[in-house]
Tab-separated table of C-alpha atoms in Angstrom:
chain	number	residue	atom	x	y	z
D	613	MET	CA	0.241	0.086	-0.110
D	614	THR	CA	2.833	2.147	0.961
D	615	HIS	CA	4.801	1.648	-2.175
D	616	ARG	CA	1.731	2.113	-4.672
D	617	PHE	CA	0.718	5.668	-2.689
D	618	VAL	CA	4.096	7.456	-3.011
D	619	PRO	CA	4.285	7.553	-6.925
D	620	THR	CA	0.685	8.623	-6.936
D	621	THR	CA	1.606	11.439	-4.483
D	622	ALA	CA	4.326	12.474	-6.548
D	623	LEU	CA	2.356	12.538	-9.606
D	624	PHE	CA	0.061	14.802	-8.291
D	625	VAL	CA	2.615	17.108	-7.015
D	626	LEU	CA	4.898	16.857	-10.367
D	627	ALA	CA	1.454	17.869	-12.028
D	628	ALA	CA	0.619	20.688	-9.751
D	629	PHE	CA	3.794	22.185	-10.081
D	630	SER	CA	3.785	21.734	-14.027
D	631	THR	CA	0.289	23.670	-14.185
D	632	SER	CA	1.366	26.292	-12.093
D	633	VAL	CA	4.373	27.387	-14.109
D	634	PRO	CA	2.283	28.507	-17.204
D	635	ALA	CA	-0.104	30.621	-15.144
D	636	GLN	CA	2.945	32.503	-13.123
D	637	THR	CA	4.157	33.143	-16.627
D	638	VAL	CA	0.883	34.377	-17.728
D	639	LEU	CA	0.571	36.875	-14.354
D	640	GLN	CA	3.991	38.027	-15.421
D	641	THR	CA	3.635	38.845	-19.018
D	642	ASP	CA	0.397	40.334	-18.271
D	643	ALA	CA	2.099	42.485	-15.313
D	644	LEU	CA	4.701	43.533	-17.949
D	645	GLU	CA	2.425	44.598	-20.576
D	646	GLN	CA	0.496	46.449	-17.951
D	647	GLY	CA	3.640	47.862	-17.103
D	648	GLN	CA	4.585	49.150	-20.745
D	649	ALA	CA	1.181	50.368	-21.137
D	650	ALA	CA	1.366	52.829	-18.200
D	651	PHE	CA	4.385	53.887	-19.525
D	652	GLN	CA	3.629	54.494	-22.956
D	653	ASP	CA	0.214	56.559	-21.267
D	654	ASP	CA	2.788	58.410	-19.367
D	655	THR	CA	4.840	59.065	-21.972
D	656	GLN	CA	1.831	60.263	-24.067
D	657	LEU	CA	0.861	62.851	-21.208
D	658	ALA	CA	4.369	64.361	-20.952
D	659	GLU	CA	4.384	64.575	-24.728
D	660	ALA	CA	0.528	66.124	-24.821
D	661	PRO	CA	0.840	70.235	-24.836
D	662	GLY	CA	-0.308	71.809	-21.396
D	663	ARG	CA	-2.380	74.271	-23.338
D	664	ALA	CA	-4.867	74.242	-25.941
D	665	GLY	CA	-7.636	76.190	-27.420
D	666	ARG	CA	-10.550	75.508	-28.871
D	667	ILE	CA	-13.038	76.786	-31.836
D	668	SER	CA	-15.713	78.343	-29.560
D	669	LEU	CA	-17.671	79.819	-32.472
D	670	VAL	CA	-18.756	79.420	-36.214
D	671	GLN	CA	-20.512	81.071	-38.772
D	672	GLY	CA	-19.864	80.231	-42.486
D	673	LYS	CA	-17.863	78.072	-44.433
D	674	VAL	CA	-14.423	77.507	-42.108
D	675	ASP	CA	-11.668	74.966	-42.676
D	676	ILE	CA	-9.012	73.826	-39.965
D	677	GLY	CA	-5.636	71.778	-41.126
D	678	GLY	CA	-2.799	70.042	-39.145
D	679	ASP	CA	-0.054	72.337	-41.232
D	680	VAL	CA	-0.056	74.643	-44.285
D	681	GLY	CA	-0.679	72.883	-47.462
D	682	ALA	CA	-2.069	69.720	-45.504
D	683	GLU	CA	-5.757	68.351	-45.841
D	684	SER	CA	-7.932	70.298	-43.982
D	685	SER	CA	-11.403	69.371	-42.665
D	686	PRO	CA	-14.444	71.615	-41.651
D	687	ALA	CA	-14.123	73.005	-38.565
D	688	GLN	CA	-16.813	72.189	-35.477
D	689	LEU	CA	-17.723	73.585	-32.531
D	690	ASN	CA	-15.262	73.031	-29.741
D	691	TRP	CA	-12.849	71.430	-31.987
D	692	PRO	CA	-8.909	71.171	-30.470
D	693	ILE	CA	-6.617	73.880	-31.732
D	694	THR	CA	-3.035	73.564	-30.959
D	695	SER	CA	0.609	74.058	-32.516
D	696	ARG	CA	0.422	74.242	-36.357
D	697	ASN	CA	-3.046	74.232	-36.802
D	698	LEU	CA	-4.173	76.272	-39.835
D	699	ILE	CA	-7.467	77.684	-39.670
D	700	SER	CA	-9.213	79.365	-43.084
D	701	THR	CA	-12.348	81.336	-43.501
D	702	ALA	CA	-14.323	81.845	-46.687
D	703	ARG	CA	-15.505	85.184	-47.773
D	704	GLY	CA	-18.458	85.775	-45.803
D	705	ALA	CA	-17.604	83.243	-42.733
D	706	ARG	CA	-15.789	84.461	-39.718
D	707	THR	CA	-14.788	82.179	-36.589
D	708	GLU	CA	-13.557	82.867	-32.710
D	709	LEU	CA	-10.695	80.689	-31.187
D	710	ARG	CA	-10.468	80.274	-27.227
D	711	ILE	CA	-7.294	79.947	-25.589
D	712	GLY	CA	-8.199	80.660	-21.709
D	713	SER	CA	-9.429	83.987	-21.534
D	714	THR	CA	-7.534	85.114	-24.884
D	715	ALA	CA	-10.304	85.266	-27.538
D	716	ILE	CA	-8.768	85.280	-31.435
D	717	ARG	CA	-11.495	86.329	-33.757
D	718	LEU	CA	-11.101	85.699	-37.669
D	719	ASP	CA	-13.057	87.749	-40.484
D	720	GLY	CA	-14.004	86.168	-43.710
D	721	ASP	CA	-11.569	85.180	-46.252
D	722	SER	CA	-8.482	84.869	-44.069
D	723	SER	CA	-5.748	82.488	-43.168
D	724	LEU	CA	-4.332	81.891	-39.488
D	725	GLU	CA	-1.911	79.652	-38.548
D	726	VAL	CA	-1.155	78.795	-34.814
D	727	THR	CA	2.730	78.216	-35.117
D	728	GLU	CA	3.010	77.772	-31.442
D	729	LEU	CA	1.009	76.832	-28.477
D	730	ASP	CA	2.402	75.547	-25.348
D	731	ASP	CA	2.705	76.467	-21.683
D	732	ASP	CA	5.279	79.340	-22.479
D	733	SER	CA	4.746	80.890	-25.643
D	734	LEU	CA	1.114	81.621	-27.917
D	735	ARG	CA	2.367	82.597	-31.451
D	736	LEU	CA	0.394	83.192	-35.001
D	737	ARG	CA	0.802	83.867	-38.308
D	738	LEU	CA	-1.795	86.000	-40.191
D	739	HIS	CA	-1.462	84.943	-43.837
D	740	TYR	CA	-3.894	86.975	-45.226
D	741	GLY	CA	-7.091	88.639	-43.898
D	742	SER	CA	-8.049	90.000	-40.497
D	743	VAL	CA	-7.952	88.877	-37.335
D	744	SER	CA	-9.198	90.712	-33.951
D	745	VAL	CA	-6.987	89.586	-30.848
D	746	ARG	CA	-8.246	90.214	-27.248
D	747	VAL	CA	-5.659	89.535	-24.413
D	748	MET	CA	-6.855	90.075	-20.634
D	749	ASN	CA	-4.327	88.269	-18.599
D	750	ALA	CA	-1.370	89.986	-17.833
D	751	ASP	CA	0.602	86.534	-17.884
D	752	VAL	CA	-0.267	86.162	-21.727
D	753	VAL	CA	0.882	89.651	-22.844
D	754	PRO	CA	4.862	88.423	-22.524
D	755	GLU	CA	3.991	84.826	-24.357
D	756	PHE	CA	1.929	86.366	-27.230
D	757	GLU	CA	3.658	87.008	-30.904
D	758	LEU	CA	1.824	87.764	-34.304
D	759	ARG	CA	3.419	87.973	-37.390
D	760	THR	CA	2.662	88.804	-41.224
D	761	ALA	CA	4.956	88.763	-43.759
D	762	GLN	CA	5.806	92.610	-42.847
D	763	ALA	CA	5.636	92.879	-39.589
D	764	THR	CA	5.976	91.303	-36.034
D	765	VAL	CA	3.340	92.302	-33.407
D	766	ARG	CA	3.972	91.864	-29.539
D	767	LEU	CA	1.755	93.258	-26.774
D	768	THR	CA	3.211	95.368	-23.975
D	769	GLN	CA	-0.059	95.183	-22.203
D	770	PRO	CA	-3.247	93.872	-22.134
D	771	GLY	CA	-5.768	94.942	-24.642
D	772	ARG	CA	-7.091	94.635	-27.794
D	773	LEU	CA	-5.556	94.853	-31.304
D	774	ARG	CA	-6.768	94.120	-35.043
D	775	VAL	CA	-4.120	93.034	-38.178
D	776	ASP	CA	-5.124	93.128	-41.498
D	777	ALA	CA	-2.554	91.537	-43.879
D	778	GLU	CA	-2.649	91.569	-47.668
D	779	ARG	CA	-5.855	93.567	-47.816
D	780	GLU	CA	-3.782	95.841	-49.551
D	781	ARG	CA	-0.953	94.070	-51.558
D	782	ASP	CA	2.218	93.977	-49.762
D	783	THR	CA	0.948	95.580	-46.953
D	784	SER	CA	0.036	95.000	-43.065
D	785	LEU	CA	-2.362	97.221	-41.000
D	786	VAL	CA	-1.969	96.987	-37.082
D	787	SER	CA	-4.794	98.925	-35.014
D	788	VAL	CA	-4.238	98.777	-31.421
D	789	LEU	CA	-8.270	99.405	-30.046
D	790	ASP	CA	-6.763	99.065	-26.265
D	791	GLY	CA	-3.739	98.568	-24.509
D	792	GLU	CA	-0.480	99.023	-26.300
D	793	ALA	CA	1.413	96.778	-28.515
D	794	GLN	CA	5.189	96.835	-30.088
D	795	VAL	CA	5.529	96.879	-34.014
D	796	ASP	CA	8.655	95.904	-35.693
D	797	GLY	CA	9.009	95.902	-39.353
D	798	ALA	CA	10.960	97.543	-42.342
D	799	GLY	CA	13.985	97.935	-40.261
D	800	ALA	CA	11.846	99.993	-37.882
D	801	SER	CA	10.154	99.469	-34.422
D	802	LEU	CA	7.594	101.614	-32.385
D	803	THR	CA	5.087	101.674	-29.746
D	804	VAL	CA	1.076	102.003	-31.092
D	805	ARG	CA	-0.923	102.658	-27.917
D	806	GLY	CA	-5.131	102.501	-27.837
D	807	GLY	CA	-6.501	104.515	-31.105
D	808	ARG	CA	-3.753	104.555	-33.151
D	809	ALA	CA	-2.377	101.964	-35.955
D	810	ALA	CA	0.711	101.506	-37.709
D	811	GLN	CA	0.751	100.871	-41.594
D	812	VAL	CA	3.710	98.740	-42.356
D	813	ARG	CA	5.363	97.920	-46.184
D	814	GLU	CA	8.492	96.149	-46.956
D	815	GLU	CA	10.542	99.456	-47.042
D	816	ASP	CA	7.718	101.977	-45.016
D	817	VAL	CA	5.957	102.339	-41.705
D	818	ARG	CA	3.398	104.904	-40.790
D	819	THR	CA	1.087	105.886	-38.111
D	820	LEU	CA	-2.161	106.781	-38.627
D	821	GLN	CA	-5.416	106.802	-36.504
D	822	ALA	CA	-7.139	103.701	-36.156
D	823	GLN	CA	-10.116	102.882	-37.684
D	824	ARG	CA	-13.417	100.456	-36.923
D	825	ASP	CA	-15.588	98.353	-39.099
D	826	ASN	CA	-18.388	95.810	-38.725
D	827	PHE	CA	-15.978	93.442	-37.973
D	828	ASP	CA	-14.484	95.067	-34.966
D	829	ASP	CA	-18.295	95.916	-34.083
D	830	TRP	CA	-19.216	92.195	-34.347
D	831	SER	CA	-16.114	91.540	-32.309
D	832	LEU	CA	-16.937	93.271	-29.562
D	833	THR	CA	-20.477	91.324	-29.220
């Protein structure tokens, strides 16, 4: 009886041991895969921009693309905005972007590129058309920059400004409605205060009184 029972017990122990090894391996594999997934999620979170905007209003035909020259899609309300997005409006259309408390409004027949948007900077490029920008937060002022083919615009205090590019050929018009801005272009740098505007051509800069139209009235509403 004793000699017959020992082999049976040994076989049972061996079988239990052999079945526990794959189970342990599966657990280790699952843990490894979960760890890799967690690492990938953490990496994606680390690479994700800390600040993004959204499209808060769409009137008419508005398109958004990932980059200049890339295929675009019709913009939708609350569409996220980040670096290298290109927003274009058809004639008669308008749209508004919100980045925190900053409002960026684009008139019809315009093209605006968000060249850089992160925790430290908000940089825009107006290829053509008209854009109205309102910056309320003083912390955003040193981060803000807007470029056209002829000028670079930086705020020196919170306020509202409007920039027109190529409405007149090879010309940019920077109008400061509230606050103060620095305008660089054509080898000159000047400070433009509320109620004044700077017209910048390739070799010429002149100041004049800021003028308002229905786009400015719409932006105020």
